[in-house]
Amino acid sequence: MTTATPPVMTVSNATIWRSFAHAEWIKLRTVRSTMYTLLAAAVIAIGICAIACQHLVSDLSGATIPLKGEFLVNPTDPNRSLVGTIVAQLAIGALGVLVVTSEYATGMIRASLCAMPQRLRWISAKFAVFTAVALVVGQVLTFTSFGIGQAILHIRHVGLSLGDPGALRIVVASGLYIALVGIMGAALGLIVKHTAGALVSLIAILFVLPGIISGAFSEPLQGHIMRFLPQNVGEQSITIARMSDHFSTWAGIALMVGYVAVLIAIGSALLRRRDA
Amino acid sequence: MIEVQSLTKNYGAVRAVDDLSFRVEPGRVTGFLGPNGSGKSTTMRMILGLDRQDAGTATIAGRPYGDHRYPLHEVGALLESKAVHPSRMAVNHLRWLAASNGLPQRRVDEVLELTGIEKVARRRAKAYSLGMAQRLGVAAALIGDPGVLLLDEPVNGLDPEGILWIRTLMRALADEGRTVLVSSHLMSEMAVTADHVLVIGKGRLIADTSVKELVAGAAGGSLRLVSPDATELRRLLTADGATVSLEPDGALRVTGLTGPQVGELARQHQLAIYELSIQQASLEEAFMELTKDSVEFNSPVTRNNERISA
Ligand SMILES: Nc1ncnc2c1ncn2[C@@H]1O[C@H](COP(=O)(O)OP(=O)(O)OP(=O)(O)O)[C@@H](O)[C@H]1O
Ligand SMILES: [Mg+2]
């Protein structure tokens, strides 16, 4: 262990960036609500998935099994085991919002910028840390949901395994989608600064926009527009079959990455200019 | 050393800081004095790169704040508003600060001990009293063992013990050769804390002077003296060239001699002194006189008084 303070002027940019990321990692870990939010996301997402699959199983066990055509046509539609992503995306999105807006709400932004005055370097470190966490959490959630859900379906021999065509794709993609919604929340937090405002913007983009567009446009224009919405990307990300009016799974994920990149760019530009 | 040159900041139509220039030298406590809304906090935020100035420059140790690679090694700041997440433990607040500037974690323990909050370090910040929060703020400011300190109204809301603690600390920091800039709107506080003062009003520099001069000027060199031998002392003081008048309560008001000179005189003649003090009230009066053209919020009472006396 070195005890001497390193000569400050010779510290490399990469070292400084790592220090900033380390600080942001400590910040993320040391607020209880982070853990609660993640735990809630996991419990709800996996719980909903288990309930949905259980429901499907009990339907299949009834006397009317042969009449359950929709299940028999596609008895292993795995999105049953990934419906929890809808709730999980909100929880991670809210966490993303809070990671940034709590800086402003608590006045901590001043301490952060006094310690880390190179603002773009700071915000990139903050986003990198949150992105890493969101990616891991997203994958853990979707793999666990899939595993538990399909295990329940296996009782009726209608479960899928990861080796089945398209299964791995939707598990990975829906995990990515959850993470991207989280980062979108953080980017909106950077732009709006206020928790409530950023949360409302996120919910509006995810859930209100589809309603507005379907009300305002008629087919086929409606479908062409709807495919650009995060909601449709999310739907396709949990579905093996290619849905109409949706981009393909990976094109949709790429689109989300693009949206998030634009929002981060706007937020960073504002951060550079604004008084803290 | 802090150098501010032609610093200007507008908030919409309000000019918060107006072409402000000064230097803060190391090795002494520099008071930053001005009435409410005169631009002290804004100036400090600009020095720290938090607010962007509209014109001018501010440098610490020759460089703008943002050019310091690990700034906590050189600059520590205690700002007016709390800058701590309420549900984070104090020790974790200091941990991330240390990590952000590549400081060893032992610095966290050191500043916790230095500020006397090691026992409550594992409490969440929202459970802190005002005094504890202020100590945590000081701990955060000192974490990088910086040569320059900026403290925005550090004694606000503190009890006498806390005030004394901050005063002693600032004195010690300055004596170690550090640059200490501390803001206040109480002249009497600065008179006992600072060596040098910068007075601002409406964002402009009004005075840049030593506390000695300011106090002498402010109180007109006036001292309050209480003694059982008042009559004898009055004679001796007058003979030494002082102007002495009698206060309603029997105390003497002495002008033209310093406290030490009066004390020595009394000792030579073996006369008792019960009280010898700078005229605090007149200090505040002088401060108000100095800044009266630049106070932002004139209360109706003050204005009426001015009209009556005018
Ligand atoms: N963020 C802001 N937005 C708009 N106006 C501001 C802002 N910050 C400060 N001001 C204005 O700038 C002026 C200077 O304020 P500042 O807080 O710097 O004064 P101060 O000397 O610190 O006062 P106090 O002794 O009350 O702390 C005031 O008129 C204030 O209203
Ligand atoms: Mg202030």
Coordinates of N, CA, C and O in Angstrom, one line a residue, chain B residues 82-160:
Chain B
K82 N -26.8 22.4 2.1 CA -26.3 21.1 2.4 C -26.0 20.4 1.1 O -26.7 20.5 0.1
A83 N -24.9 19.6 1.0 CA -24.5 19.0 -0.2 C -24.4 17.5 0.1 O -23.5 16.8 -0.5
V84 N -25.2 16.9 0.9 CA -25.1 15.5 1.3 C -26.5 14.8 1.1 O -27.5 15.4 1.3
H85 N -26.4 13.6 0.6 CA -27.6 12.9 0.4 C -28.2 12.5 1.8 O -27.4 11.8 2.6
P86 N -29.4 12.8 2.1 CA -29.9 12.6 3.5 C -29.9 11.1 3.9 O -29.8 10.9 5.1
S87 N -30.1 10.2 3.0 CA -30.1 8.8 3.5 C -28.8 8.1 3.4 O -28.8 6.9 3.5
R88 N -27.7 8.8 3.1 CA -26.4 8.2 3.1 C -25.7 8.4 4.4 O -25.8 9.5 5.0
M89 N -25.0 7.4 4.9 CA -24.3 7.6 6.1 C -23.1 8.6 5.9 O -22.5 8.6 4.8
A90 N -22.8 9.3 7.0 CA -21.7 10.3 6.9 C -20.4 9.7 6.4 O -19.8 10.2 5.5
V91 N -20.1 8.5 6.9 CA -18.8 7.9 6.5 C -18.8 7.6 5.1 O -17.8 7.7 4.4
N92 N -20.0 7.2 4.5 CA -20.0 6.8 3.1 C -19.9 8.1 2.2 O -19.4 8.0 1.1
H93 N -20.5 9.2 2.7 CA -20.3 10.4 2.0 C -18.9 10.8 1.8 O -18.4 11.1 0.7
L94 N -18.1 10.6 2.9 CA -16.7 10.9 2.9 C -15.9 9.9 2.0 O -15.0 10.3 1.4
R95 N -16.4 8.7 2.0 CA -15.8 7.6 1.3 C -15.8 7.9 -0.2 O -14.8 7.8 -0.9
W96 N -17.0 8.3 -0.7 CA -17.0 8.6 -2.2 C -16.2 9.8 -2.5 O -15.6 9.9 -3.6
L97 N -16.2 10.8 -1.6 CA -15.4 12.0 -1.9 C -13.9 11.6 -2.0 O -13.2 12.0 -2.9
A98 N -13.5 10.8 -1.0 CA -12.1 10.4 -1.0 C -11.8 9.6 -2.3 O -10.8 9.9 -3.0
A99 N -12.7 8.7 -2.7 CA -12.4 7.9 -3.9 C -12.3 8.7 -5.1 O -11.5 8.5 -6.0
S100 N -13.2 9.8 -5.2 CA -13.2 10.6 -6.4 C -11.9 11.3 -6.7 O -11.7 11.7 -7.8
N101 N -11.1 11.5 -5.7 CA -9.9 12.2 -5.8 C -8.7 11.4 -5.5 O -7.6 11.9 -5.2
G102 N -8.9 10.1 -5.6 CA -7.7 9.2 -5.4 C -7.1 9.3 -4.0 O -5.9 9.0 -3.8
L103 N -7.9 9.7 -3.0 CA -7.4 9.8 -1.6 C -7.5 8.5 -0.9 O -8.5 7.8 -1.1
P104 N -6.5 8.2 -0.1 CA -6.6 6.9 0.7 C -7.8 6.9 1.7 O -8.1 8.0 2.2
Q105 N -8.4 5.8 1.9 CA -9.5 5.8 2.8 C -9.2 6.2 4.2 O -10.1 6.5 5.0
R106 N -7.9 6.1 4.6 CA -7.6 6.5 5.9 C -7.9 8.0 6.2 O -8.1 8.4 7.3
R107 N -7.9 8.8 5.1 CA -8.2 10.2 5.2 C -9.7 10.4 5.8 O -10.0 11.3 6.5
V108 N -10.5 9.4 5.5 CA -11.9 9.5 6.0 C -11.9 9.4 7.5 O -12.5 10.2 8.2
D109 N -11.1 8.4 8.0 CA -11.0 8.3 9.5 C -10.4 9.5 10.1 O -10.8 10.0 11.2
E110 N -9.4 10.0 9.4 CA -8.7 11.2 10.0 C -9.6 12.4 10.1 O -9.6 13.1 11.1
V111 N -10.4 12.7 9.1 CA -11.2 13.9 9.2 C -12.4 13.7 10.1 O -12.9 14.6 10.7
L112 N -12.8 12.5 10.2 CA -13.9 12.2 11.1 C -13.4 12.4 12.5 O -14.1 13.0 13.4
E113 N -12.2 12.0 12.8 CA -11.6 12.3 14.1 C -11.4 13.8 14.4 O -11.7 14.3 15.4
L114 N -10.8 14.4 13.3 CA -10.5 15.8 13.5 C -11.7 16.7 13.8 O -11.7 17.6 14.5
T115 N -12.9 16.3 13.2 CA -14.1 17.1 13.4 C -15.0 16.5 14.5 O -16.0 17.1 14.8
G116 N -14.5 15.5 15.1 CA -15.2 15.0 16.3 C -16.5 14.3 16.0 O -17.4 14.3 16.9
I117 N -16.7 13.7 14.8 CA -18.0 13.1 14.5 C -17.8 11.6 14.3 O -18.6 10.9 13.7
E118 N -16.6 11.0 14.8 CA -16.4 9.6 14.5 C -17.5 8.7 15.1 O -17.9 7.7 14.6
K119 N -18.0 9.1 16.3 CA -19.0 8.3 17.0 C -20.3 8.2 16.2 O -21.1 7.3 16.3
V120 N -20.6 9.3 15.4 CA -21.9 9.3 14.7 C -21.7 9.1 13.2 O -22.7 9.3 12.4
A121 N -20.6 8.6 12.8 CA -20.2 8.5 11.4 C -21.1 7.5 10.7 O -21.3 7.6 9.5
R122 N -21.7 6.6 11.4 CA -22.5 5.6 10.7 C -24.0 5.9 10.8 O -24.9 5.1 10.5
R123 N -24.3 7.2 11.2 CA -25.7 7.6 11.1 C -26.0 8.2 9.8 O -25.1 8.7 9.1
R124 N -27.2 8.1 9.4 CA -27.6 8.8 8.1 C -27.6 10.3 8.3 O -28.0 10.8 9.3
A125 N -27.2 11.0 7.2 CA -27.0 12.4 7.3 C -28.3 13.2 7.7 O -28.2 14.2 8.4
K126 N -29.5 12.6 7.4 CA -30.7 13.3 7.7 C -31.0 13.3 9.2 O -31.7 14.1 9.7
A127 N -30.3 12.4 10.0 CA -30.5 12.3 11.4 C -29.5 13.3 12.1 O -29.4 13.3 13.3
Y128 N -28.8 14.1 11.3 CA -27.8 15.0 11.9 C -28.4 16.3 12.4 O -29.2 16.8 11.7
S129 N -27.9 16.8 13.6 CA -28.3 18.1 14.0 C -27.5 19.1 13.1 O -26.6 18.7 12.4
L130 N -27.9 20.4 13.2 CA -27.3 21.4 12.4 C -25.7 21.4 12.7 O -24.9 21.5 11.8
G131 N -25.4 21.3 13.9 CA -24.0 21.3 14.3 C -23.2 20.2 13.7 O -22.1 20.3 13.2
M132 N -23.8 19.0 13.8 CA -23.2 17.8 13.3 C -23.0 17.9 11.8 O -22.0 17.5 11.2
A133 N -24.1 18.4 11.1 CA -24.0 18.5 9.7 C -22.9 19.5 9.3 O -22.2 19.3 8.3
Q134 N -22.8 20.6 10.0 CA -21.7 21.5 9.7 C -20.3 20.9 9.9 O -19.4 21.2 9.1
R135 N -20.2 20.1 10.9 CA -18.9 19.4 11.2 C -18.6 18.4 10.0 O -17.5 18.3 9.6
L136 N -19.7 17.7 9.5 CA -19.5 16.9 8.4 C -19.1 17.7 7.2 O -18.2 17.2 6.4
G137 N -19.7 18.8 7.0 CA -19.3 19.7 5.9 C -17.8 20.1 6.0 O -17.1 20.1 5.0
V138 N -17.4 20.4 7.2 CA -16.0 20.7 7.4 C -15.1 19.5 7.1 O -14.0 19.6 6.5
A139 N -15.5 18.4 7.6 CA -14.8 17.1 7.4 C -14.6 16.9 5.8 O -13.5 16.6 5.4
A140 N -15.7 17.2 5.1 CA -15.6 17.0 3.6 C -14.6 18.0 3.0 O -13.9 17.7 2.1
A141 N -14.6 19.2 3.6 CA -13.8 20.3 3.0 C -12.3 19.9 3.3 O -11.4 20.3 2.5
L142 N -12.0 19.3 4.4 CA -10.6 19.0 4.8 C -10.1 17.7 4.3 O -8.9 17.4 4.5
I143 N -10.9 16.9 3.6 CA -10.5 15.5 3.3 C -9.3 15.4 2.5 O -8.5 14.5 2.6
G144 N -9.0 16.4 1.5 CA -7.8 16.3 0.7 C -6.7 17.1 1.3 O -5.7 17.3 0.6
D145 N -6.8 17.5 2.6 CA -5.7 18.3 3.2 C -5.4 19.5 2.3 O -4.2 19.7 2.0
P146 N -6.4 20.3 1.9 CA -6.1 21.3 0.9 C -5.4 22.6 1.5 O -5.5 22.9 2.7
G147 N -4.8 23.3 0.6 CA -4.1 24.5 1.0 C -5.0 25.7 0.9 O -4.7 26.8 1.4
V148 N -6.2 25.5 0.3 CA -7.1 26.7 0.1 C -8.5 26.2 0.6 O -8.9 25.1 0.3
L149 N -9.1 27.0 1.5 CA -10.4 26.7 2.0 C -11.4 27.8 1.8 O -11.1 29.0 2.0
L150 N -12.6 27.5 1.3 CA -13.7 28.4 1.2 C -14.8 28.0 2.0 O -15.4 26.9 1.8
L151 N -15.2 28.8 3.0 CA -16.3 28.5 3.9 C -17.4 29.5 3.8 O -17.1 30.7 4.1
D152 N -18.6 29.1 3.4 CA -19.7 30.0 3.3 C -20.5 30.0 4.5 O -21.2 29.0 4.8
E153 N -20.5 31.0 5.3 CA -21.2 31.2 6.6 C -21.1 29.9 7.4 O -22.2 29.3 7.7
P154 N -19.9 29.5 7.8 CA -19.8 28.3 8.5 C -20.4 28.3 9.9 O -20.7 27.2 10.5
V155 N -20.6 29.5 10.5 CA -21.1 29.5 11.9 C -22.6 29.6 12.0 O -23.2 29.6 13.0
N156 N -23.2 29.7 10.8 CA -24.7 29.8 10.7 C -25.4 28.7 11.5 O -25.2 27.6 11.2
G157 N -26.1 29.1 12.5 CA -26.9 28.1 13.2 C -26.2 27.3 14.3 O -26.7 26.4 14.9
L158 N -24.9 27.7 14.5 CA -24.1 26.9 15.5 C -24.3 27.5 16.9 O -24.5 28.7 17.1
D159 N -24.1 26.7 17.9 CA -24.2 27.1 19.3 C -22.8 27.7 19.6 O -21.8 27.6 18.8
P160 N -22.7 28.4 20.7 CA -21.4 29.0 21.1 C -20.2 28.1 21.0 O -19.1 28.5 20.5

